[in-house]
Amino acid sequence: MSDQTLNDLFLHQLKDTYFAENAILKAIPTLMDASTSDDLKLALGVHLDETSGQIKRLEEVFGIIGAKPEGVECKAILGIIAEGEEVIEEFAGSEALDAGIIAAAQAVEHYEITRYGTLYAWANQLGLDEAAELLKDTLIEEENTDQILSDLAESSVNEEADQD
Amino acid sequence: MSDQTLNDLFLHQLKDTYFAENAILKAIPTLMDASTSDDLKLALGVHLDETSGQIKRLEEVFGIIGAKPEGVECKAILGIIAEGEEVIEEFAGSEALDAGIIAAAQAVEHYEITRYGTLYAWANQLGLDEAAELLKDTLIEEENTDQILSDLAESSVNEEADQD
């Protein structure tokens, strides 16, 4: 396998991220349903819509490099989502549930931030300018979502959880 | 379970992160051994030392809240580490290997950044000032490591991988 290049690594990572985004698309409604805060439900709903757009951008990037959009199992995102589901189960009915949901969603966001950050850097190094722009658009959205979740955590949600 | 509070969630997250740090301590030498760049080996070696200190800090935080240091299986970090090992195996002997190792290490860092960010915020909300300081020290180290890895990726390592 010693003839593999950054192009191969880029495609591998693209498939991993494509799998991850599709897994996230299925997982967000579970987080929304479990949330008790309307603001949190709203923020997750906005990110659900964004995720659909991010999947379309990844499909455009596949097209740019002449590859078929397909996923490769991403154990990382499956583990991150499984942990979120465990917290929802364990803290169901608890005043700390929303804080746990925010933490789970931020773990998802940080996984996406690191993957899109890497893909963006590699696209630049490979001279894939159009792909780099698409990946950067998503990276900015992910960073914004993470910030919105941090703001939510620091405002009402955690304060409610800490009242007793 | 409806009587669970942010204190319980904090302890749950602390155990998750303690498990993760110990898993990372075991995983870093594999990344170091596989790296071909001396700069990358050095950066990972520095982070290996830091990780031991971060585990001690977590043990101090357990002490502050009167709990015994213990881990709870963290599926997320296991998935992230497994993906890194897959990349090392698939790209062994490839010129893109170091770029893949950096991406794997950055995925680990981002997981730690999100968990320490959450723990720090919760420690503040719970009035655990001393714990918050310890967690912030680690958070800063993790962010620095991520930046060092980004700098490495943008300098020699990826350029070498992109030469053909």
Short mmCIF file of C-alpha atoms in Angstrom, two decimals:
data_model
loop_
_atom_site.label_atom_id
_atom_site.label_comp_id
_atom_site.label_asym_id
_atom_site.label_seq_id
_atom_site.Cartn_x
_atom_site.Cartn_y
_atom_site.Cartn_z
CA MET A 1 0.00 0.00 0.00
CA SER A 2 3.06 2.26 -0.02
CA ASP A 3 1.93 3.99 -3.23
CA GLN A 4 -0.98 5.65 -1.45
CA THR A 5 -0.96 9.43 -1.47
CA LEU A 6 -2.68 12.38 0.12
CA ASN A 7 -5.36 12.03 -2.58
CA ASP A 8 -6.20 8.57 -1.21
CA LEU A 9 -6.18 9.85 2.35
CA PHE A 10 -8.47 12.74 1.34
CA LEU A 11 -10.95 10.32 -0.27
CA HIS A 12 -10.80 8.02 2.78
CA GLN A 13 -11.54 10.94 5.11
CA LEU A 14 -14.29 12.21 2.82
CA LYS A 15 -16.05 8.82 2.99
CA ASP A 16 -15.64 8.73 6.78
CA THR A 17 -17.16 12.21 7.09
CA TYR A 18 -19.99 11.35 4.68
CA PHE A 19 -20.88 8.34 6.84
CA ALA A 20 -20.64 10.54 9.96
CA GLU A 21 -22.93 13.26 8.58
CA ASN A 22 -25.57 10.70 7.61
CA ALA A 23 -25.37 9.15 11.09
CA ILE A 24 -25.72 12.63 12.63
CA LEU A 25 -28.76 13.35 10.43
CA LYS A 26 -30.46 10.31 11.98
CA ALA A 27 -29.28 11.10 15.54
CA ILE A 28 -30.30 14.77 15.85
CA PRO A 29 -34.08 14.09 16.05
CA THR A 30 -33.44 11.86 19.09
CA LEU A 31 -31.61 14.74 20.80
CA MET A 32 -34.41 17.15 19.82
CA ASP A 33 -37.16 14.88 21.15
CA ALA A 34 -35.35 14.46 24.46
CA SER A 35 -34.66 18.20 24.96
CA THR A 36 -36.89 20.06 27.39
CA SER A 37 -35.64 23.54 26.46
CA ASP A 38 -37.36 25.17 23.48
CA ASP A 39 -34.18 27.09 22.66
CA LEU A 40 -32.20 23.86 22.57
CA LYS A 41 -34.83 22.16 20.37
CA LEU A 42 -34.68 25.14 18.02
CA ALA A 43 -30.87 25.17 17.84
CA LEU A 44 -30.80 21.43 17.11
CA GLY A 45 -33.54 21.87 14.47
CA VAL A 46 -31.52 24.55 12.70
CA HIS A 47 -28.50 22.25 12.75
CA LEU A 48 -30.61 19.39 11.36
CA ASP A 49 -31.38 21.55 8.31
CA GLU A 50 -27.71 22.56 8.03
CA THR A 51 -26.65 18.91 8.15
CA SER A 52 -28.72 18.14 5.03
CA GLY A 53 -26.91 20.97 3.24
CA GLN A 54 -23.54 19.74 4.51
CA ILE A 55 -24.24 16.28 3.07
CA LYS A 56 -25.02 17.91 -0.32
CA ARG A 57 -21.70 19.82 -0.12
CA LEU A 58 -19.82 16.56 0.55
CA GLU A 59 -21.55 15.07 -2.52
CA GLU A 60 -20.31 18.06 -4.54
CA VAL A 61 -16.77 17.41 -3.26
CA PHE A 62 -17.03 13.75 -4.29
CA GLY A 63 -18.08 15.02 -7.74
CA ILE A 64 -15.13 17.42 -7.96
CA ILE A 65 -12.65 14.58 -7.44
CA GLY A 66 -14.60 12.25 -9.76
CA ALA A 67 -15.63 9.83 -7.03
CA LYS A 68 -19.01 8.31 -6.21
CA PRO A 69 -20.47 9.56 -2.90
CA GLU A 70 -20.25 6.69 -0.45
CA GLY A 71 -19.59 6.26 3.25
CA VAL A 72 -17.13 4.11 5.12
CA GLU A 73 -18.07 3.10 8.68
CA CYS A 74 -16.94 5.77 11.10
CA LYS A 75 -16.50 4.12 14.50
CA ALA A 76 -15.75 7.49 16.09
CA ILE A 77 -19.12 9.08 15.36
CA LEU A 78 -20.95 5.86 16.26
CA GLY A 79 -19.20 5.93 19.66
CA ILE A 80 -19.94 9.63 20.17
CA ILE A 81 -23.64 9.14 19.30
CA ALA A 82 -23.89 6.02 21.50
CA GLU A 83 -22.54 7.99 24.46
CA GLY A 84 -25.10 10.73 23.85
CA GLU A 85 -27.90 8.17 23.81
CA GLU A 86 -26.61 6.67 27.07
CA VAL A 87 -26.70 10.10 28.75
CA ILE A 88 -30.27 10.68 27.49
CA GLU A 89 -31.32 7.33 28.92
CA GLU A 90 -29.49 7.76 32.22
CA PHE A 91 -30.63 11.35 32.81
CA ALA A 92 -34.18 11.04 31.44
CA GLY A 93 -36.47 13.14 33.63
CA SER A 94 -33.49 14.81 35.30
CA GLU A 95 -33.08 18.56 35.49
CA ALA A 96 -29.56 18.03 34.11
CA LEU A 97 -30.79 16.30 30.94
CA ASP A 98 -30.52 19.35 28.67
CA ALA A 99 -26.97 20.02 29.88
CA GLY A 100 -26.11 16.43 28.96
CA ILE A 101 -27.74 16.79 25.53
CA ILE A 102 -25.76 19.98 24.86
CA ALA A 103 -22.53 18.19 25.84
CA ALA A 104 -23.39 15.29 23.50
CA ALA A 105 -24.16 17.66 20.64
CA GLN A 106 -20.91 19.55 21.24
CA ALA A 107 -18.93 16.29 21.09
CA VAL A 108 -20.54 15.70 17.69
CA GLU A 109 -19.67 19.24 16.58
CA HIS A 110 -16.04 18.91 17.66
CA TYR A 111 -15.71 15.67 15.73
CA GLU A 112 -17.01 17.46 12.65
CA ILE A 113 -14.78 20.48 13.28
CA THR A 114 -11.64 18.34 13.38
CA ARG A 115 -12.63 16.35 10.27
CA TYR A 116 -13.62 19.40 8.21
CA GLY A 117 -10.52 21.26 9.41
CA THR A 118 -8.37 18.39 8.14
CA LEU A 119 -10.30 18.01 4.87
CA TYR A 120 -10.05 21.76 4.24
CA ALA A 121 -6.28 21.76 4.83
CA TRP A 122 -5.77 18.75 2.57
CA ALA A 123 -8.02 20.20 -0.19
CA ASN A 124 -5.85 23.32 -0.17
CA GLN A 125 -2.66 21.28 -0.34
CA LEU A 126 -4.08 19.26 -3.23
CA GLY A 127 -5.05 22.44 -5.09
CA LEU A 128 -8.75 21.56 -4.89
CA ASP A 129 -9.82 25.19 -4.47
CA GLU A 130 -13.53 24.70 -5.12
CA ALA A 131 -13.69 21.73 -2.74
CA ALA A 132 -11.77 23.73 -0.12
CA GLU A 133 -14.38 26.52 -0.31
CA LEU A 134 -17.25 24.06 0.18
CA LEU A 135 -15.48 22.41 3.14
CA LYS A 136 -14.72 25.78 4.69
CA ASP A 137 -18.39 26.82 4.44
CA THR A 138 -19.33 23.73 6.46
CA LEU A 139 -16.46 24.22 8.91
CA ILE A 140 -17.74 27.72 9.69
CA GLU A 141 -21.29 26.38 10.21
CA GLU A 142 -20.00 23.70 12.61
CA GLU A 143 -17.99 26.24 14.60
CA ASN A 144 -21.04 28.51 14.79
CA THR A 145 -23.23 25.64 16.02
CA ASP A 146 -20.67 24.78 18.69
CA GLN A 147 -20.67 28.42 19.83
CA ILE A 148 -24.49 28.55 19.93
CA LEU A 149 -24.49 25.39 22.08
CA SER A 150 -21.86 26.89 24.41
CA ASP A 151 -23.97 30.04 24.76
CA LEU A 152 -27.05 27.95 25.52
CA ALA A 153 -25.12 25.94 28.11
CA GLU A 154 -23.89 29.06 29.81
CA SER A 155 -27.30 30.72 29.90
CA SER A 156 -30.47 29.08 31.05
CA VAL A 157 -29.99 25.37 30.66
CA ASN A 158 -27.19 24.71 33.11
CA GLU A 159 -28.47 27.25 35.59
CA GLU A 160 -31.77 25.37 35.76
CA ALA A 161 -29.88 22.13 36.31
CA ASP A 162 -27.93 23.68 39.14
CA GLN A 163 -30.87 25.07 41.07
CA ASP A 164 -31.05 22.45 43.78
CA MET B 1 -33.56 8.71 37.85
CA SER B 2 -35.30 12.08 37.85
CA ASP B 3 -33.48 13.22 40.97
CA GLN B 4 -30.14 13.34 39.17
CA THR B 5 -28.46 16.72 39.04
CA LEU B 6 -25.60 18.52 37.36
CA ASN B 7 -23.34 17.10 40.08
CA ASP B 8 -24.16 13.59 38.87
CA LEU B 9 -23.64 14.60 35.25
CA PHE B 10 -20.28 16.19 36.17
CA LEU B 11 -19.13 12.97 37.88
CA HIS B 12 -20.34 10.88 34.93
CA GLN B 13 -18.38 13.08 32.49
CA LEU B 14 -15.33 13.05 34.76
CA LYS B 15 -15.28 9.23 34.71
CA ASP B 16 -15.73 9.20 30.93
CA THR B 17 -12.80 11.60 30.51
CA TYR B 18 -10.64 9.65 32.97
CA PHE B 19 -11.22 6.50 30.92
CA ALA B 20 -10.47 8.45 27.73
CA GLU B 21 -7.19 9.90 29.03
CA ASN B 22 -5.97 6.47 30.11
CA ALA B 23 -6.88 5.04 26.69
CA ILE B 24 -5.02 7.94 25.02
CA LEU B 25 -1.97 7.30 27.22
CA LYS B 26 -1.83 3.77 25.78
CA ALA B 27 -2.55 4.87 22.20
CA ILE B 28 0.01 7.68 21.77
CA PRO B 29 3.08 5.36 21.63
CA THR B 30 1.48 3.56 18.65
CA LEU B 31 1.12 6.88 16.84
CA MET B 32 4.72 7.82 17.75
CA ASP B 33 6.14 4.52 16.53
CA ALA B 34 4.31 4.83 13.22
CA SER B 35 5.36 8.47 12.59
CA THR B 36 8.18 9.04 10.11
CA SER B 37 8.64 12.75 10.90
CA ASP B 38 10.93 13.53 13.84
CA ASP B 39 8.98 16.71 14.56
CA LEU B 40 5.76 14.71 14.75
CA LYS B 41 7.35 12.08 17.02
CA LEU B 42 8.59 14.89 19.27
CA ALA B 43 5.19 16.63 19.42
CA LEU B 44 3.46 13.35 20.29
CA GLY B 45 6.11 12.60 22.92
CA VAL B 46 5.51 15.97 24.57
CA HIS B 47 1.79 15.27 24.58
CA LEU B 48 2.40 11.82 26.09
CA ASP B 49 4.09 13.50 29.07
CA GLU B 50 1.28 16.07 29.28
CA THR B 51 -1.32 13.28 29.28
CA SER B 52 0.20 11.78 32.45
CA GLY B 53 -0.12 15.18 34.12
CA GLN B 54 -3.69 15.56 32.88
CA ILE B 55 -4.60 12.21 34.44
CA LYS B 56 -3.16 13.44 37.77
CA ARG B 57 -5.25 16.61 37.48
CA LEU B 58 -8.40 14.53 36.93
CA GLU B 59 -7.52 12.53 40.04
CA GLU B 60 -7.26 15.82 41.94
CA VAL B 61 -10.72 16.79 40.67
CA PHE B 62 -12.13 13.45 41.83
CA GLY B 63 -10.57 14.23 45.23
CA ILE B 64 -12.13 17.72 45.34
CA ILE B 65 -15.64 16.28 44.92
CA GLY B 66 -14.91 13.41 47.32
CA ALA B 67 -15.11 10.67 44.71
CA LYS B 68 -12.79 7.77 43.94
CA PRO B 69 -10.95 8.10 40.61
CA GLU B 70 -12.46 5.55 38.26
CA GLY B 71 -13.27 5.35 34.58
CA VAL B 72 -16.46 4.45 32.75
CA GLU B 73 -16.10 3.02 29.26
CA CYS B 74 -15.93 5.82 26.73
CA LYS B 75 -17.10 4.42 23.38
CA ALA B 76 -16.27 7.71 21.67
CA ILE B 77 -12.54 7.65 22.37
CA LEU B 78 -12.36 3.93 21.59
CA GLY B 79 -13.91 4.66 18.20
CA ILE B 80 -11.58 7.60 17.56
CA ILE B 81 -8.51 5.53 18.47
CA ALA B 82 -9.71 2.55 16.38
CA GLU B 83 -10.05 4.83 13.35
CA GLY B 84 -6.51 6.12 13.87
CA GLU B 85 -5.18 2.58 14.03
CA GLU B 86 -7.02 1.73 10.81
CA VAL B 87 -5.41 4.67 9.02
CA ILE B 88 -1.96 3.65 10.28
CA GLU B 89 -2.54 0.12 8.97
CA GLU B 90 -4.00 1.21 5.65
CA PHE B 91 -1.38 3.89 4.95
CA ALA B 92 1.68 2.07 6.36
CA GLY B 93 4.64 2.83 4.12
CA SER B 94 2.72 5.59 2.35
CA GLU B 95 4.03 9.12 2.04
CA ALA B 96 0.66 10.29 3.40
CA LEU B 97 1.01 8.30 6.64
CA ASP B 98 2.16 11.22 8.80
CA ALA B 99 -0.71 13.38 7.54
CA GLY B 100 -3.08 10.59 8.58
CA ILE B 101 -1.45 10.31 12.00
CA ILE B 102 -1.78 14.06 12.55
CA ALA B 103 -5.48 13.88 11.61
CA ALA B 104 -5.98 10.99 14.04
CA ALA B 105 -4.21 12.86 16.83
CA GLN B 106 -6.26 15.99 16.15
CA ALA B 107 -9.48 13.96 16.38
CA VAL B 108 -8.29 12.83 19.82
CA GLU B 109 -7.47 16.42 20.80
CA HIS B 110 -10.87 17.72 19.71
CA TYR B 111 -12.61 15.05 21.74
CA GLU B 112 -10.61 16.16 24.76
CA ILE B 113 -11.26 19.85 24.01
CA THR B 114 -15.03 19.35 23.96
CA ARG B 115 -15.01 17.25 27.15
CA TYR B 116 -12.74 19.59 29.13
CA GLY B 117 -14.69 22.60 27.82
CA THR B 118 -17.88 21.04 29.17
CA LEU B 119 -16.31 19.95 32.48
CA TYR B 120 -14.83 23.44 32.96
CA ALA B 121 -18.21 25.11 32.35
CA TRP B 122 -19.99 22.74 34.73
CA ALA B 123 -17.31 23.11 37.43
CA ASN B 124 -17.85 26.87 37.28
CA GLN B 125 -21.62 26.50 37.51
CA LEU B 126 -21.24 24.16 40.48
CA GLY B 127 -18.91 26.62 42.23
CA LEU B 128 -16.01 24.16 42.09
CA ASP B 129 -13.43 26.89 41.55
CA GLU B 130 -10.32 24.80 42.24
CA ALA B 131 -11.53 22.01 39.96
CA ALA B 132 -12.37 24.57 37.27
CA GLU B 133 -8.80 25.90 37.38
CA LEU B 134 -7.34 22.39 37.00
CA LEU B 135 -9.68 21.61 34.10
CA LYS B 136 -8.86 24.91 32.42
CA ASP B 137 -5.10 24.18 32.64
CA THR B 138 -5.68 20.94 30.75
CA LEU B 139 -8.04 22.58 28.27
CA ILE B 140 -5.33 25.09 27.37
CA GLU B 141 -2.77 22.28 26.93
CA GLU B 142 -5.13 20.38 24.61
CA GLU B 143 -5.81 23.48 22.52
CA ASN B 144 -2.06 24.13 22.27
CA THR B 145 -1.40 20.55 21.17
CA ASP B 146 -4.10 20.85 18.51
CA GLN B 147 -2.49 24.06 17.23
CA ILE B 148 0.98 22.45 17.16
CA LEU B 149 -0.46 19.56 15.12
CA SER B 150 -2.16 22.00 12.73
CA ASP B 151 1.15 23.84 12.29
CA LEU B 152 2.97 20.57 11.63
CA ALA B 153 0.33 19.55 9.09
CA GLU B 154 0.59 22.84 7.27
CA SER B 155 4.39 22.80 7.16
CA SER B 156 6.48 19.86 6.10
CA VAL B 157 4.37 16.78 6.61
CA ASN B 158 1.57 17.37 4.15
CA GLU B 159 3.85 18.98 1.61
CA GLU B 160 5.95 15.83 1.54
CA ALA B 161 2.81 13.76 1.11
CA ASP B 162 1.75 15.92 -1.81
CA GLN B 163 4.99 15.78 -3.77
CA ASP B 164 3.92 13.25 -6.35
#
